[in-house]
PDB file of C-alpha atoms and ligand atoms in Angstrom:
ATOM      1  CA  MET M  86     -29.645  14.935   2.600  1.00 62.00           C
ATOM      2  CA  PRO M  87     -30.015  13.587  -0.974  1.00 71.00           C
ATOM      3  CA  GLN M  88     -28.978   9.979  -1.501  1.00 85.00           C
ATOM      4  CA  GLN M  89     -25.239   9.419  -1.372  1.00 94.00           C
ATOM      5  CA  GLN M  90     -23.407   8.188  -4.486  1.00 98.00           C
ATOM      6  CA  LYS M  91     -21.887   4.785  -3.787  1.00 98.00           C
ATOM      7  CA  ILE M  92     -18.322   4.431  -5.008  1.00 98.00           C
ATOM      8  CA  ILE M  93     -15.424   1.990  -4.946  1.00 98.00           C
ATOM      9  CA  ILE M  94     -11.969   3.553  -5.296  1.00 98.00           C
ATOM     10  CA  ASP M  95      -9.367   1.359  -6.988  1.00 98.00           C
ATOM     11  CA  THR M  96      -5.966   2.870  -6.374  1.00 98.00           C
ATOM     12  CA  ASP M  97      -2.146   2.679  -6.166  1.00 98.00           C
ATOM     13  CA  PRO M  98      -1.248   5.446  -3.670  1.00 96.00           C
ATOM     14  CA  GLY M  99       0.723   7.574  -4.711  1.00 93.00           C
ATOM     15  CA  GLN M 100       0.431  11.149  -3.399  1.00 94.00           C
ATOM     16  CA  ASP M 101      -2.186  12.196  -5.955  1.00 96.00           C
ATOM     17  CA  ASP M 102      -4.200   9.055  -5.217  1.00 97.00           C
ATOM     18  CA  ALA M 103      -3.975  10.022  -1.545  1.00 97.00           C
ATOM     19  CA  VAL M 104      -5.463  13.459  -2.223  1.00 98.00           C
ATOM     20  CA  ALA M 105      -8.241  11.811  -4.248  1.00 98.00           C
ATOM     21  CA  ILE M 106      -9.058   9.502  -1.320  1.00 98.00           C
ATOM     22  CA  LEU M 107      -9.068  12.446   1.104  1.00 98.00           C
ATOM     23  CA  LEU M 108     -11.386  14.359  -1.222  1.00 98.00           C
ATOM     24  CA  ALA M 109     -13.818  11.433  -1.224  1.00 98.00           C
ATOM     25  CA  LEU M 110     -13.640  11.092   2.564  1.00 98.00           C
ATOM     26  CA  GLY M 111     -14.304  14.823   2.976  1.00 97.00           C
ATOM     27  CA  SER M 112     -17.378  14.750   0.725  1.00 98.00           C
ATOM     28  CA  PRO M 113     -20.706  13.785   2.333  1.00 97.00           C
ATOM     29  CA  GLU M 114     -22.264  13.208  -1.118  1.00 97.00           C
ATOM     30  CA  LEU M 115     -20.112  10.076  -1.477  1.00 98.00           C
ATOM     31  CA  ASP M 116     -20.412   6.712   0.248  1.00 98.00           C
ATOM     32  CA  VAL M 117     -17.064   4.918  -0.076  1.00 98.00           C
ATOM     33  CA  LEU M 118     -18.038   1.227  -0.044  1.00 98.00           C
ATOM     34  CA  GLY M 119     -14.406   0.161  -0.102  1.00 98.00           C
ATOM     35  CA  ILE M 120     -10.944   0.905  -1.392  1.00 98.00           C
ATOM     36  CA  THR M 121      -9.195  -1.692  -3.531  1.00 98.00           C
ATOM     37  CA  ALA M 122      -5.420  -1.469  -3.883  1.00 98.00           C
ATOM     38  CA  VAL M 123      -3.458  -2.472  -6.959  1.00 98.00           C
ATOM     39  CA  ALA M 124       0.226  -2.572  -7.837  1.00 98.00           C
ATOM     40  CA  GLY M 125       1.304   0.494  -9.792  1.00 97.00           C
ATOM     41  CA  ASN M 126       3.226   3.497  -8.517  1.00 95.00           C
ATOM     42  CA  VAL M 127       4.836   1.128  -6.003  1.00 96.00           C
ATOM     43  CA  PRO M 128       4.301  -2.595  -5.303  1.00 97.00           C
ATOM     44  CA  LEU M 129       1.025  -3.858  -3.808  1.00 98.00           C
ATOM     45  CA  ARG M 130       2.491  -4.342  -0.327  1.00 97.00           C
ATOM     46  CA  LEU M 131       3.001  -0.570  -0.174  1.00 97.00           C
ATOM     47  CA  THR M 132      -0.131   0.616  -2.010  1.00 98.00           C
ATOM     48  CA  SER M 133      -2.356  -1.476   0.271  1.00 98.00           C
ATOM     49  CA  LYS M 134      -0.577  -0.007   3.290  1.00 98.00           C
ATOM     50  CA  ASN M 135      -0.609   3.559   1.939  1.00 98.00           C
ATOM     51  CA  ALA M 136      -4.364   3.449   1.344  1.00 98.00           C
ATOM     52  CA  ARG M 137      -4.836   2.631   5.037  1.00 98.00           C
ATOM     53  CA  LYS M 138      -2.409   5.367   6.129  1.00 97.00           C
ATOM     54  CA  ILE M 139      -4.538   7.866   4.229  1.00 97.00           C
ATOM     55  CA  CYS M 140      -7.833   6.610   5.656  1.00 98.00           C
ATOM     56  CA  GLU M 141      -6.364   7.036   9.130  1.00 98.00           C
ATOM     57  CA  LEU M 142      -5.058  10.501   8.254  1.00 97.00           C
ATOM     58  CA  GLY M 143      -8.600  11.354   7.111  1.00 97.00           C
ATOM     59  CA  GLY M 144     -10.043  10.067  10.401  1.00 97.00           C
ATOM     60  CA  ARG M 145     -11.777   7.114   8.731  1.00 97.00           C
ATOM     61  CA  PRO M 146     -10.206   3.875  10.011  1.00 97.00           C
ATOM     62  CA  ASP M 147     -13.609   2.260   9.413  1.00 98.00           C
ATOM     63  CA  ILE M 148     -13.155   2.260   5.613  1.00 98.00           C
ATOM     64  CA  LYS M 149     -12.508  -1.228   4.257  1.00 98.00           C
ATOM     65  CA  VAL M 150      -9.290  -1.599   2.282  1.00 98.00           C
ATOM     66  CA  TYR M 151      -8.654  -4.692   0.139  1.00 98.00           C
ATOM     67  CA  ALA M 152      -5.474  -5.821  -1.613  1.00 98.00           C
ATOM     68  CA  GLY M 153      -5.797  -6.905  -5.229  1.00 98.00           C
ATOM     69  CA  ALA M 154      -3.435  -7.755  -8.063  1.00 98.00           C
ATOM     70  CA  SER M 155       0.295  -7.635  -7.433  1.00 98.00           C
ATOM     71  CA  ARG M 156       1.221  -7.474 -11.116  1.00 98.00           C
ATOM     72  CA  PRO M 157      -0.324  -6.646 -14.498  1.00 98.00           C
ATOM     73  CA  LEU M 158      -2.218  -9.294 -16.493  1.00 98.00           C
ATOM     74  CA  VAL M 159       0.535  -9.962 -19.035  1.00 98.00           C
ATOM     75  CA  ARG M 160       3.480  -7.598 -18.673  1.00 97.00           C
ATOM     76  CA  HIS M 161       6.002  -7.191 -15.890  1.00 96.00           C
ATOM     77  CA  LEU M 162       5.182  -4.521 -13.311  1.00 97.00           C
ATOM     78  CA  THR M 163       6.593  -1.051 -14.003  1.00 95.00           C
ATOM     79  CA  THR M 164       6.649   1.211 -10.920  1.00 95.00           C
ATOM     80  CA  ALA M 165       7.278   4.959 -10.509  1.00 90.00           C
ATOM     81  CA  GLU M 166       9.445   5.471  -7.413  1.00 88.00           C
ATOM     82  CA  GLU M 167      11.261   8.264  -9.249  1.00 87.00           C
ATOM     83  CA  VAL M 168       8.025  10.283  -9.044  1.00 83.00           C
ATOM     84  CA  HIS M 169       6.469   9.123  -5.776  1.00 85.00           C
ATOM     85  CA  GLY M 170       9.526   8.157  -3.714  1.00 85.00           C
ATOM     86  CA  ARG M 171      10.495   4.784  -2.281  1.00 88.00           C
ATOM     87  CA  THR M 172       7.347   4.403  -0.166  1.00 92.00           C
ATOM     88  CA  GLY M 173       4.974   5.841  -2.772  1.00 91.00           C
ATOM     89  CA  LEU M 174       3.937   8.496  -0.256  1.00 94.00           C
ATOM     90  CA  ASN M 175       7.200  10.307   0.368  1.00 91.00           C
ATOM     91  CA  GLY M 176       6.832  13.818   1.785  1.00 90.00           C
ATOM     92  CA  PRO M 177       5.028  13.737   5.137  1.00 93.00           C
ATOM     93  CA  THR M 178       5.871  11.360   7.959  1.00 93.00           C
ATOM     94  CA  LEU M 179       2.727   9.302   8.466  1.00 95.00           C
ATOM     95  CA  PRO M 180       2.406   6.627  11.147  1.00 95.00           C
ATOM     96  CA  GLU M 181       2.175   2.948  10.254  1.00 96.00           C
ATOM     97  CA  PRO M 182      -1.541   2.108   9.940  1.00 97.00           C
ATOM     98  CA  THR M 183      -3.250   0.203  12.713  1.00 97.00           C
ATOM     99  CA  MET M 184      -6.490  -0.476  10.819  1.00 97.00           C
ATOM    100  CA  PRO M 185      -6.474  -3.960   9.303  1.00 97.00           C
ATOM    101  CA  LEU M 186      -6.211  -4.901   5.670  1.00 98.00           C
ATOM    102  CA  GLN M 187      -9.359  -6.898   4.792  1.00 98.00           C
ATOM    103  CA  LYS M 188      -8.823 -10.622   4.274  1.00 98.00           C
ATOM    104  CA  GLN M 189     -11.000 -10.781   1.170  1.00 98.00           C
ATOM    105  CA  HIS M 190      -9.231 -10.299  -2.174  1.00 98.00           C
ATOM    106  CA  ALA M 191     -10.020  -6.976  -3.890  1.00 98.00           C
ATOM    107  CA  VAL M 192     -11.350  -8.725  -6.994  1.00 98.00           C
ATOM    108  CA  ASP M 193     -13.752 -10.821  -4.885  1.00 98.00           C
ATOM    109  CA  PHE M 194     -14.885  -7.675  -3.079  1.00 98.00           C
ATOM    110  CA  LEU M 195     -15.527  -5.914  -6.401  1.00 98.00           C
ATOM    111  CA  VAL M 196     -17.525  -8.838  -7.781  1.00 98.00           C
ATOM    112  CA  GLU M 197     -19.492  -9.450  -4.588  1.00 98.00           C
ATOM    113  CA  THR M 198     -20.355  -5.786  -4.127  1.00 98.00           C
ATOM    114  CA  LEU M 199     -21.319  -5.148  -7.727  1.00 98.00           C
ATOM    115  CA  MET M 200     -23.495  -8.276  -7.783  1.00 98.00           C
ATOM    116  CA  SER M 201     -25.220  -7.535  -4.480  1.00 98.00           C
ATOM    117  CA  GLU M 202     -25.809  -3.761  -4.608  1.00 98.00           C
ATOM    118  CA  PRO M 203     -28.815  -2.733  -6.709  1.00 98.00           C
ATOM    119  CA  SER M 204     -27.876  -2.659 -10.392  1.00 98.00           C
ATOM    120  CA  GLY M 205     -26.740   0.739 -11.674  1.00 97.00           C
ATOM    121  CA  THR M 206     -26.009   2.243  -8.266  1.00 98.00           C
ATOM    122  CA  VAL M 207     -22.223   1.853  -7.866  1.00 98.00           C
ATOM    123  CA  THR M 208     -19.577   3.976  -9.606  1.00 98.00           C
ATOM    124  CA  VAL M 209     -16.091   2.497  -9.858  1.00 98.00           C
ATOM    125  CA  CYS M 210     -13.230   4.989  -9.665  1.00 98.00           C
ATOM    126  CA  PRO M 211      -9.898   3.589 -10.893  1.00 98.00           C
ATOM    127  CA  LEU M 212      -6.870   5.755 -10.109  1.00 98.00           C
ATOM    128  CA  GLY M 213      -4.172   3.271 -11.107  1.00 98.00           C
ATOM    129  CA  PRO M 214      -3.549   0.433 -13.573  1.00 98.00           C
ATOM    130  CA  LEU M 215      -6.817  -1.326 -14.436  1.00 98.00           C
ATOM    131  CA  THR M 216      -5.723  -4.839 -13.418  1.00 98.00           C
ATOM    132  CA  ASN M 217      -8.258  -5.355 -10.599  1.00 98.00           C
ATOM    133  CA  ILE M 218     -11.159  -4.099 -12.704  1.00 98.00           C
ATOM    134  CA  ALA M 219     -10.237  -6.317 -15.669  1.00 98.00           C
ATOM    135  CA  LEU M 220      -9.858  -9.338 -13.403  1.00 98.00           C
ATOM    136  CA  ALA M 221     -13.286  -8.678 -11.895  1.00 98.00           C
ATOM    137  CA  LEU M 222     -14.803  -8.443 -15.391  1.00 98.00           C
ATOM    138  CA  ILE M 223     -13.161 -11.700 -16.400  1.00 98.00           C
ATOM    139  CA  ARG M 224     -14.221 -13.425 -13.194  1.00 98.00           C
ATOM    140  CA  GLU M 225     -17.863 -12.266 -13.392  1.00 98.00           C
ATOM    141  CA  PRO M 226     -18.805 -10.733 -16.765  1.00 98.00           C
ATOM    142  CA  ASN M 227     -22.285  -9.907 -15.408  1.00 98.00           C
ATOM    143  CA  ILE M 228     -20.851  -7.011 -13.417  1.00 98.00           C
ATOM    144  CA  ALA M 229     -20.499  -5.062 -16.687  1.00 98.00           C
ATOM    145  CA  LYS M 230     -24.216  -4.362 -16.893  1.00 97.00           C
ATOM    146  CA  ARG M 231     -24.512  -3.657 -13.175  1.00 98.00           C
ATOM    147  CA  VAL M 232     -21.817  -0.991 -12.792  1.00 98.00           C
ATOM    148  CA  GLN M 233     -23.322   2.484 -12.997  1.00 98.00           C
ATOM    149  CA  ARG M 234     -20.181   3.858 -14.666  1.00 98.00           C
ATOM    150  CA  ILE M 235     -16.421   3.920 -14.461  1.00 98.00           C
ATOM    151  CA  VAL M 236     -14.752   7.293 -13.923  1.00 98.00           C
ATOM    152  CA  LEU M 237     -11.012   6.788 -14.328  1.00 98.00           C
ATOM    153  CA  MET M 238      -7.739   8.653 -14.516  1.00 98.00           C
ATOM    154  CA  GLY M 239      -5.704   7.366 -17.410  1.00 98.00           C
ATOM    155  CA  GLY M 240      -4.593   7.844 -20.965  1.00 98.00           C
ATOM    156  CA  ALA M 241      -3.729  10.869 -23.024  1.00 97.00           C
ATOM    157  CA  TYR M 242      -4.284  12.116 -26.517  1.00 95.00           C
ATOM    158  CA  PHE M 243      -3.101  15.619 -27.444  1.00 95.00           C
ATOM    159  CA  GLU M 244      -0.544  15.621 -24.596  1.00 94.00           C
ATOM    160  CA  GLY M 245       1.181  12.373 -25.588  1.00 94.00           C
ATOM    161  CA  GLY M 246       2.444  10.081 -22.840  1.00 96.00           C
ATOM    162  CA  ASN M 247       4.239  10.653 -19.539  1.00 95.00           C
ATOM    163  CA  THR M 248       5.871   7.216 -19.332  1.00 96.00           C
ATOM    164  CA  THR M 249       6.663   6.639 -23.015  1.00 97.00           C
ATOM    165  CA  PRO M 250       6.067   9.170 -25.812  1.00 97.00           C
ATOM    166  CA  THR M 251       2.576   7.697 -26.252  1.00 97.00           C
ATOM    167  CA  GLY M 252       1.908   5.902 -22.966  1.00 97.00           C
ATOM    168  CA  GLU M 253       0.305   7.413 -19.862  1.00 98.00           C
ATOM    169  CA  PHE M 254       1.443   5.523 -16.730  1.00 98.00           C
ATOM    170  CA  ASN M 255      -1.819   3.835 -15.627  1.00 98.00           C
ATOM    171  CA  ILE M 256      -2.656   2.508 -19.081  1.00 98.00           C
ATOM    172  CA  TYR M 257       0.948   1.733 -20.029  1.00 98.00           C
ATOM    173  CA  VAL M 258       1.496  -0.407 -16.910  1.00 98.00           C
ATOM    174  CA  ASP M 259      -1.376  -2.744 -17.773  1.00 98.00           C
ATOM    175  CA  PRO M 260      -2.561  -2.128 -21.329  1.00 98.00           C
ATOM    176  CA  HIS M 261      -4.203  -5.550 -21.570  1.00 98.00           C
ATOM    177  CA  ALA M 262      -6.365  -4.764 -18.550  1.00 98.00           C
ATOM    178  CA  ALA M 263      -7.250  -1.382 -20.059  1.00 98.00           C
ATOM    179  CA  ASP M 264      -8.243  -3.150 -23.269  1.00 98.00           C
ATOM    180  CA  VAL M 265     -10.641  -5.397 -21.327  1.00 98.00           C
ATOM    181  CA  VAL M 266     -12.173  -2.411 -19.532  1.00 98.00           C
ATOM    182  CA  PHE M 267     -12.586  -0.190 -22.616  1.00 98.00           C
ATOM    183  CA  ARG M 268     -14.246  -3.076 -24.471  1.00 98.00           C
ATOM    184  CA  SER M 269     -16.570  -3.934 -21.561  1.00 98.00           C
ATOM    185  CA  GLY M 270     -19.531  -1.782 -22.587  1.00 97.00           C
ATOM    186  CA  ILE M 271     -19.543  -0.047 -19.188  1.00 98.00           C
ATOM    187  CA  PRO M 272     -20.037   3.734 -19.565  1.00 98.00           C
ATOM    188  CA  ILE M 273     -16.590   5.280 -19.047  1.00 98.00           C
ATOM    189  CA  VAL M 274     -15.540   8.809 -18.170  1.00 98.00           C
ATOM    190  CA  MET M 275     -11.821   9.246 -18.860  1.00 98.00           C
ATOM    191  CA  MET M 276      -9.608  11.906 -17.260  1.00 98.00           C
ATOM    192  CA  PRO M 277      -6.495  11.917 -19.441  1.00 98.00           C
ATOM    193  CA  LEU M 278      -3.261  13.896 -19.159  1.00 97.00           C
ATOM    194  CA  ASP M 279      -4.911  16.458 -21.450  1.00 97.00           C
ATOM    195  CA  VAL M 280      -6.962  17.476 -18.406  1.00 98.00           C
ATOM    196  CA  THR M 281      -4.563  16.792 -15.562  1.00 97.00           C
ATOM    197  CA  HIS M 282      -1.689  18.735 -17.137  1.00 95.00           C
ATOM    198  CA  LYS M 283      -3.888  21.821 -16.754  1.00 96.00           C
ATOM    199  CA  ALA M 284      -4.337  21.167 -13.005  1.00 96.00           C
ATOM    200  CA  LEU M 285      -0.974  22.286 -11.643  1.00 94.00           C
ATOM    201  CA  THR M 286       0.015  22.370  -7.987  1.00 93.00           C
ATOM    202  CA  THR M 287       1.402  25.918  -8.134  1.00 93.00           C
ATOM    203  CA  ALA M 288       3.135  27.268  -5.019  1.00 92.00           C
ATOM    204  CA  LYS M 289       0.050  29.376  -4.258  1.00 94.00           C
ATOM    205  CA  ARG M 290      -2.281  26.374  -4.455  1.00 95.00           C
ATOM    206  CA  VAL M 291      -0.057  24.217  -2.241  1.00 95.00           C
ATOM    207  CA  LYS M 292       0.082  27.046   0.293  1.00 96.00           C
ATOM    208  CA  ALA M 293      -3.728  27.027   0.489  1.00 97.00           C
ATOM    209  CA  PHE M 294      -3.580  23.412   1.723  1.00 97.00           C
ATOM    210  CA  ARG M 295      -0.812  24.219   4.202  1.00 97.00           C
ATOM    211  CA  ASP M 296      -2.751  27.245   5.456  1.00 97.00           C
ATOM    212  CA  LEU M 297      -5.586  24.947   6.539  1.00 97.00           C
ATOM    213  CA  GLY M 298      -3.241  24.297   9.477  1.00 96.00           C
ATOM    214  CA  THR M 299      -4.745  20.831  10.069  1.00 97.00           C
ATOM    215  CA  PRO M 300      -2.885  17.491   9.962  1.00 97.00           C
ATOM    216  CA  VAL M 301      -4.628  16.744   6.635  1.00 97.00           C
ATOM    217  CA  GLY M 302      -3.796  20.151   5.151  1.00 97.00           C
ATOM    218  CA  ILE M 303      -0.159  20.032   6.241  1.00 96.00           C
ATOM    219  CA  ALA M 304       0.366  16.403   5.122  1.00 96.00           C
ATOM    220  CA  THR M 305      -1.238  17.216   1.766  1.00 97.00           C
ATOM    221  CA  ALA M 306       1.083  20.182   1.248  1.00 96.00           C
ATOM    222  CA  ASP M 307       4.069  17.998   2.201  1.00 95.00           C
ATOM    223  CA  MET M 308       2.948  15.300  -0.246  1.00 94.00           C
ATOM    224  CA  LEU M 309       2.468  17.789  -3.059  1.00 94.00           C
ATOM    225  CA  ASP M 310       5.800  19.504  -2.380  1.00 89.00           C
ATOM    226  CA  PHE M 311       7.521  16.141  -2.809  1.00 85.00           C
ATOM    227  CA  PHE M 312       5.429  14.879  -5.711  1.00 79.00           C
ATOM    228  CA  GLU M 313       5.729  17.976  -7.895  1.00 71.00           C
ATOM    229  CA  ARG M 314       9.541  18.061  -7.904  1.00 73.00           C
ATOM    230  CA  PHE M 315       9.864  15.443 -10.597  1.00 72.00           C
ATOM    231  CA  ASP M 316       7.280  17.002 -12.914  1.00 72.00           C
ATOM    232  CA  GLU M 317       8.481  20.579 -12.381  1.00 73.00           C
ATOM    233  CA  ARG M 318      11.903  19.471 -13.613  1.00 72.00           C
ATOM    234  CA  LYS M 319      10.366  17.493 -16.457  1.00 74.00           C
ATOM    235  CA  TYR M 320       7.900  20.097 -17.726  1.00 75.00           C
ATOM    236  CA  GLY M 321       9.470  23.340 -16.471  1.00 75.00           C
ATOM    237  CA  THR M 322       6.189  24.410 -14.822  1.00 74.00           C
ATOM    238  CA  ASP M 323       5.246  25.978 -11.470  1.00 78.00           C
ATOM    239  CA  GLY M 324       3.952  22.808  -9.808  1.00 83.00           C
ATOM    240  CA  GLY M 325       3.083  19.415 -11.238  1.00 90.00           C
ATOM    241  CA  PRO M 326      -0.187  17.916 -12.497  1.00 94.00           C
ATOM    242  CA  LEU M 327      -2.549  16.745  -9.764  1.00 96.00           C
ATOM    243  CA  HIS M 328      -4.040  13.808 -11.666  1.00 97.00           C
ATOM    244  CA  ASP M 329      -6.206  11.484  -9.613  1.00 98.00           C
ATOM    245  CA  PRO M 330      -8.464  13.879  -7.652  1.00 98.00           C
ATOM    246  CA  CYS M 331      -9.947  14.901 -11.035  1.00 98.00           C
ATOM    247  CA  VAL M 332     -11.909  11.635 -10.891  1.00 98.00           C
ATOM    248  CA  ILE M 333     -13.535  12.343  -7.527  1.00 98.00           C
ATOM    249  CA  SER M 334     -14.037  16.027  -8.406  1.00 98.00           C
ATOM    250  CA  TYR M 335     -15.993  14.968 -11.481  1.00 98.00           C
ATOM    251  CA  LEU M 336     -18.445  13.077  -9.246  1.00 98.00           C
ATOM    252  CA  LEU M 337     -18.931  16.150  -7.098  1.00 98.00           C
ATOM    253  CA  LYS M 338     -18.830  18.925  -9.711  1.00 98.00           C
ATOM    254  CA  PRO M 339     -18.981  17.626 -13.277  1.00 98.00           C
ATOM    255  CA  GLU M 340     -19.358  21.204 -14.509  1.00 98.00           C
ATOM    256  CA  LEU M 341     -15.640  21.754 -13.795  1.00 98.00           C
ATOM    257  CA  PHE M 342     -14.836  19.527 -16.789  1.00 98.00           C
ATOM    258  CA  SER M 343     -15.642  19.408 -20.479  1.00 98.00           C
ATOM    259  CA  GLY M 344     -15.021  16.791 -23.126  1.00 98.00           C
ATOM    260  CA  ARG M 345     -16.672  14.672 -25.792  1.00 97.00           C
ATOM    261  CA  GLU M 346     -17.902  11.141 -26.406  1.00 98.00           C
ATOM    262  CA  CYS M 347     -15.379   9.214 -28.503  1.00 97.00           C
ATOM    263  CA  ASN M 348     -14.137   5.767 -29.281  1.00 98.00           C
ATOM    264  CA  VAL M 349     -11.047   4.902 -27.268  1.00 98.00           C
ATOM    265  CA  SER M 350      -9.029   1.842 -28.276  1.00 98.00           C
ATOM    266  CA  ILE M 351      -5.942   0.601 -26.477  1.00 98.00           C
ATOM    267  CA  GLU M 352      -2.711  -0.308 -28.255  1.00 98.00           C
ATOM    268  CA  ILE M 353      -1.618  -3.741 -27.061  1.00 98.00           C
ATOM    269  CA  THR M 354       0.491  -5.046 -29.930  1.00 97.00           C
ATOM    270  CA  SER M 355       3.136  -2.478 -30.873  1.00 96.00           C
ATOM    271  CA  GLU M 356       6.011  -2.255 -28.387  1.00 95.00           C
ATOM    272  CA  LEU M 357       6.735   1.276 -29.669  1.00 97.00           C
ATOM    273  CA  THR M 358       3.286   2.646 -28.814  1.00 98.00           C
ATOM    274  CA  MET M 359       2.228   0.082 -26.169  1.00 98.00           C
ATOM    275  CA  GLY M 360      -0.578   1.389 -23.952  1.00 98.00           C
ATOM    276  CA  MET M 361      -1.463   4.318 -26.183  1.00 98.00           C
ATOM    277  CA  THR M 362      -5.081   5.410 -25.800  1.00 98.00           C
ATOM    278  CA  VAL M 363      -6.095   5.874 -29.416  1.00 98.00           C
ATOM    279  CA  VAL M 364      -8.874   8.468 -29.120  1.00 98.00           C
ATOM    280  CA  ASP M 365     -11.075   9.056 -32.137  1.00 97.00           C
ATOM    281  CA  TRP M 366     -11.524  12.701 -31.134  1.00 96.00           C
ATOM    282  CA  TRP M 367     -12.543  13.844 -34.620  1.00 95.00           C
ATOM    283  CA  HIS M 368     -14.849  10.849 -35.218  1.00 96.00           C
ATOM    284  CA  VAL M 369     -12.945   9.731 -38.280  1.00 97.00           C
ATOM    285  CA  THR M 370     -13.807   6.048 -37.768  1.00 97.00           C
ATOM    286  CA  LYS M 371     -17.092   4.241 -37.323  1.00 96.00           C
ATOM    287  CA  ARG M 372     -15.848   2.631 -34.118  1.00 97.00           C
ATOM    288  CA  PRO M 373     -18.528   2.913 -31.418  1.00 97.00           C
ATOM    289  CA  LYS M 374     -18.265   5.675 -28.828  1.00 98.00           C
ATOM    290  CA  ASN M 375     -17.232   3.997 -25.582  1.00 98.00           C
ATOM    291  CA  ALA M 376     -15.984   6.858 -23.401  1.00 98.00           C
ATOM    292  CA  LEU M 377     -16.575  10.453 -22.449  1.00 98.00           C
ATOM    293  CA  VAL M 378     -13.062  11.788 -22.916  1.00 98.00           C
ATOM    294  CA  MET M 379     -12.402  14.938 -20.966  1.00 98.00           C
ATOM    295  CA  GLY M 380     -10.288  17.687 -22.483  1.00 97.00           C
ATOM    296  CA  ASP M 381     -10.553  20.693 -20.229  1.00 98.00           C
ATOM    297  CA  ILE M 382     -10.854  21.680 -16.569  1.00 98.00           C
ATOM    298  CA  ASP M 383     -11.608  24.779 -14.515  1.00 98.00           C
ATOM    299  CA  ALA M 384      -8.390  24.399 -12.512  1.00 98.00           C
ATOM    300  CA  ASP M 385      -9.113  27.185 -10.004  1.00 97.00           C
ATOM    301  CA  GLY M 386     -12.543  25.679  -9.292  1.00 98.00           C
ATOM    302  CA  TYR M 387     -10.919  22.273  -8.861  1.00 98.00           C
ATOM    303  CA  PHE M 388      -8.374  23.460  -6.290  1.00 98.00           C
ATOM    304  CA  ALA M 389     -11.028  25.513  -4.472  1.00 98.00           C
ATOM    305  CA  LEU M 390     -13.159  22.352  -4.148  1.00 98.00           C
ATOM    306  CA  LEU M 391     -10.172  20.365  -2.892  1.00 98.00           C
ATOM    307  CA  VAL M 392      -9.210  22.906  -0.230  1.00 98.00           C
ATOM    308  CA  GLU M 393     -12.800  23.245   0.935  1.00 98.00           C
ATOM    309  CA  ARG M 394     -13.366  19.476   1.221  1.00 98.00           C
ATOM    310  CA  LEU M 395      -9.990  18.586   2.728  1.00 98.00           C
ATOM    311  CA  GLY M 396     -10.637  21.409   5.177  1.00 97.00           C
ATOM    312  CA  ARG M 397     -13.578  19.429   6.565  1.00 97.00           C
ATOM    313  CA  LEU M 398     -11.371  16.506   7.632  1.00 95.00           C
TER     314      LEU M 398
HETATM  315  C1  BDR W 164      -1.066   8.525 -13.055  1.00 84.34           C
HETATM  316  O1  BDR W 164       0.098   7.753 -12.781  1.00 84.34           O
HETATM  317  C2  BDR W 164       0.420   7.796 -11.409  1.00 84.34           C
HETATM  318  O2  BDR W 164       1.754   8.101 -11.234  1.00 84.34           O
HETATM  319  C3  BDR W 164      -0.496   8.809 -10.779  1.00 84.34           C
HETATM  320  O3  BDR W 164      -0.885   8.380  -9.498  1.00 84.34           O
HETATM  321  C4  BDR W 164      -1.662   8.897 -11.728  1.00 84.34           C
HETATM  322  O4  BDR W 164      -2.672   7.967 -11.389  1.00 84.34           O
HETATM  323  C5  BDR W 164      -0.689   9.698 -13.930  1.00 84.34           C
HETATM  324  O5  BDR W 164      -0.150   9.266 -15.143  1.00 84.34           O
HETATM  325 CA1   CA W 165      -2.642   6.731  -9.279  1.00 84.34          CA
END
């Protein structure tokens, strides 16, 4: 088998985060070195528990899960229970996890791993607010040149925001952290709402998960049934956007996505547009290109990959 890609998933589960984790666990090309939890969709106490529930659902209680930041760098924590439910994983009934939470802090784990693994071999996959990643960069700036790349879900350009008119949730919750990350010089691949709003959990696609007939397939369908309610009402669509698995799918099948290299700057001063990802899509400034901003997705290919990989668990 060709060498596995080493990844760290930084996450705030969240049903779509959960599907992203399951996709990684079902994919032999990926070596999940650890999962770091951050406060976001729900508080840290729940995201660090939910990550373990999902590892156990995926049959991988051996995966190491670390708790990180319990609040953004500067602003108060904004959560999204209206989307994800009180637990963050409403939908299926999943047992309390028995696998332990690691004692080490997530930021220490990130720094230690990125400094000890060979340079340029670890991809970091943030699926929530970027607080842990920014803290790691502040703690040990040398990690910036050692990270292979960051592939993240966050931001929006043509679609506008989902939390404010210009703010996508992950970036809006901790814009100062996003600013640190986008200025870090690490190669970034960004999956914005422009992509994820084309990846809808239609009734037919959810049924394909349920038809797997496995605990993972049924729990995934239950999660998606719950999670899409809010967005179906909001956008008037059949299904809601399945955001976070786009990140893991990109590692497995980059050809499902297309985009362009741009400068992305984060708004951190205006309260009106706080957390906006200002994408220089048309290259109208001389600001340096710092991200590959995705704009399109083969949604049928994406869901086919998800069903196939979750079917292995
Ligand atoms: C992002 O916000 C969260 O609600 C989702 O998990 C996703 O990471 C979408 O804006
Ligand atoms: Ca998320």
